């Protein structure tokens, strides 16, 4: 306007939501995020511990897959996390916030332990495993069914309800331990059937955890098909988006809520059987060990995509197992690895922003 | 020095992805103290253009000049700083708060909220412009028009000088529209500059000073309203001459198809009757119009027939073939669907029922077909995909593709998807409510033709409408609801708008 105004340039960054993004670009962004996070981690590691970051990294890798035994533990823990996440998927697609996986796992584990203890020596080996699977499915199903019935008929808050069911399950386990404790007075159940190995997952092809992996793969594939291609999968997605629309389309909303939570709970119950029968061979209040909550992260970070869920589960377990190693090797405590995991997650989740949005920089003339 | 223009848009372009150009090199301007109507068919880019002024979208190219100064509007806050306020088609209010709380929401102020002073300044505003607003009323108890009032006052309270209203009359009754226009005229007198997005020609002619027309994202031109006629504006908007006629045929093979007797429905809280003693017959090969001021039981009536609504008492009989009779009152919603009774209810928020916003067109088609077919476990996606393609082609739905979530389509296109799906199932009874709400001329007539096709195929069509002229042109008989009662059933060929008007209000006084 008149010449006395001073002109100053200012950079303005504007976010624009991307409509589409090419696959290479999408994965390129994620790769850059991982690289950046490793650099940041290295700086942090050096500043805090004065250790060589490369050695710490190799320590993590060594801890997770350094020996055959360690690698198998990583696999075992990864598939466990995966099956729980898979179990949560139908509930979350229905917008039913099931945070009760812990309880459902514990109940499945309790059913498994009960069969191993009471029937382990009485039934033939070929009958006991199917029985364990069926009863753990049933136990988890009941634990998922209860909050679903209340949600469907009285519209109770499922978040609180499923959370409380976790504590109930934990108290029940404490109660069972009194009856099952071995040796007496130890207040733990101890390894069940150490001599006969009755009810233990058998070695297949010489591999301890083959059966664990097999069950999880089957469940994951079936669930993927269920969600994508079946009528029931479609119904629960509609219910999740809008109960009103579902009613309008003639979908029985209550039935769908109850059915879906039975499935969700059952799979988590089966995860309990895999833990007790296929890994720890004992039961305690920490049998679920927070996996029911970690699996929530797995399911959401993967946006319910089964392939991504595998990657995320392996990643989280890898870091977890690695942390145990570096804790002893470098005399750090296990939290050091949590810091690394945290930094990695921050970058990985943060980079999704750049996958969904692009940034455009403008030069703004500011007159003042 | 005084600026002539409140807003100037220069060569503004906005793209969504590579395929869709919502605005292509649009230049137009808003004079100070005028009411400018922006007219265009659905999908012509009116809302997108205005969203760039209110900071929701950012233009890919072009300049926006506000009060003579070039402005970068990156967020709604920037827009407010420039005193631009937009009233969106979908209200953005918090239902459980009061009007006053919603109005001050997000504003900076002292830590101590002086609600009394706030209320006083709100009342000062409402008195000045002639609004009807109770500051302490909770939003969820309000009608659509009252909610809209809150939105407008909210914008004024923030000191907006430039107001943009997106399809403000789409959800209003004729009386409420009149009231809104009075308010707009008052605001204009007070020196505010106003943009009103609409596609209703008579409203454009009534309220605006100038009209800018958009077509398929391009700017066509601006005319002074006093020089314009409905025909000239239609031509600008559509790009060709349009004949606005509904081809009403004489009903053939008329026999009772749906019989409702003594239907009573109580409101959700059980305190009053929303429908009392409803008795009527809908015939095959006939369009039965349902008229009434909105909220007088139209929704409950259709939902009762579709068995989505709890009934207090009454009978509903369905005659699929001559001689056979099925009672519906004891059936469930999905059983009624199986019999070929279909409802396309276009609610005020369009997506509330009938469509799943986050799903794509194919998956929304599946809503009606997912449980059909030979396979009891798996869904068939091929048939719905073909249907989706047919609906998109036949009704000219503007969409980047069949995999686009319907939430990303414009309002009119969403409606075409919904009505197209319901008609595609070849229903014996087709119930539509407000099927052309918010639609442009061509789409509206496309839908009227679809309804007529259904009638010719021998369906019983029930059509709840708001435009009395259209109901009189389209329907064979018109049932008028007032206060949840039938105040009359008239022959659409001989009745008049005045007669319907009296029936619509006459019943109300009685109630």
CSV table of C-alpha atoms in Angstrom, one decimal, chain A residues 1 10 12 14 19 225 228-231 234-235 237-238 241-242 244-245 247-251 362 364, chain B residues 58 74 308 334 337 343 354-356 358 363 366-368 370-372 375-379 381 408 422:
chain,number,residue,atom,x,y,z
A,1,UNK,CA,0.0,0.0,0.0
A,10,UNK,CA,7.7,-16.0,6.7
A,12,UNK,CA,4.4,-21.2,6.4
A,14,UNK,CA,0.7,-26.4,5.6
A,19,UNK,CA,-5.6,-39.0,-1.0
A,225,UNK,CA,-11.0,-64.8,6.0
A,228,UNK,CA,-13.0,-60.1,5.1
A,229,UNK,CA,-15.3,-62.6,3.3
A,230,UNK,CA,-18.0,-63.8,5.6
A,231,UNK,CA,-21.5,-62.5,6.3
A,234,UNK,CA,-19.6,-57.9,7.4
A,235,UNK,CA,-22.3,-57.8,10.0
A,237,UNK,CA,-18.3,-54.2,10.8
A,238,UNK,CA,-21.7,-52.6,10.2
A,241,UNK,CA,-19.9,-48.3,12.3
A,242,UNK,CA,-23.5,-47.6,13.3
A,244,UNK,CA,-28.8,-47.7,13.8
A,245,UNK,CA,-27.8,-48.7,10.3
A,247,UNK,CA,-30.9,-52.4,12.7
A,248,UNK,CA,-32.2,-50.8,9.5
A,249,UNK,CA,-30.5,-53.5,7.5
A,250,UNK,CA,-32.2,-56.1,9.5
A,251,UNK,CA,-29.1,-57.1,11.5
A,362,UNK,CA,4.7,-21.5,1.5
A,364,UNK,CA,4.1,-15.7,3.2
B,58,UNK,CA,-6.2,-24.9,1.6
B,74,UNK,CA,-4.7,-22.1,7.1
B,308,UNK,CA,-38.1,-50.5,13.2
B,334,UNK,CA,-35.5,-58.5,8.7
B,337,UNK,CA,-37.2,-56.8,4.4
B,343,UNK,CA,-37.5,-47.9,3.1
B,354,UNK,CA,-29.2,-46.4,5.7
B,355,UNK,CA,-25.5,-46.1,4.8
B,356,UNK,CA,-22.3,-46.9,6.6
B,358,UNK,CA,-16.7,-45.4,6.3
B,363,UNK,CA,-20.0,-52.5,0.7
B,366,UNK,CA,-24.0,-55.2,0.3
B,367,UNK,CA,-26.0,-53.9,3.2
B,368,UNK,CA,-29.1,-55.3,1.4
B,370,UNK,CA,-24.9,-59.6,2.1
B,371,UNK,CA,-27.2,-62.3,3.5
B,372,UNK,CA,-28.6,-63.4,0.2
B,375,UNK,CA,-23.4,-69.5,0.2
B,376,UNK,CA,-24.6,-69.3,3.8
B,377,UNK,CA,-21.2,-68.4,5.2
B,378,UNK,CA,-19.4,-66.2,2.7
B,379,UNK,CA,-20.5,-62.9,1.2
B,381,UNK,CA,-19.1,-59.0,-3.5
B,408,UNK,CA,-16.2,-38.6,1.2
B,422,UNK,CA,-33.3,-49.3,-2.4
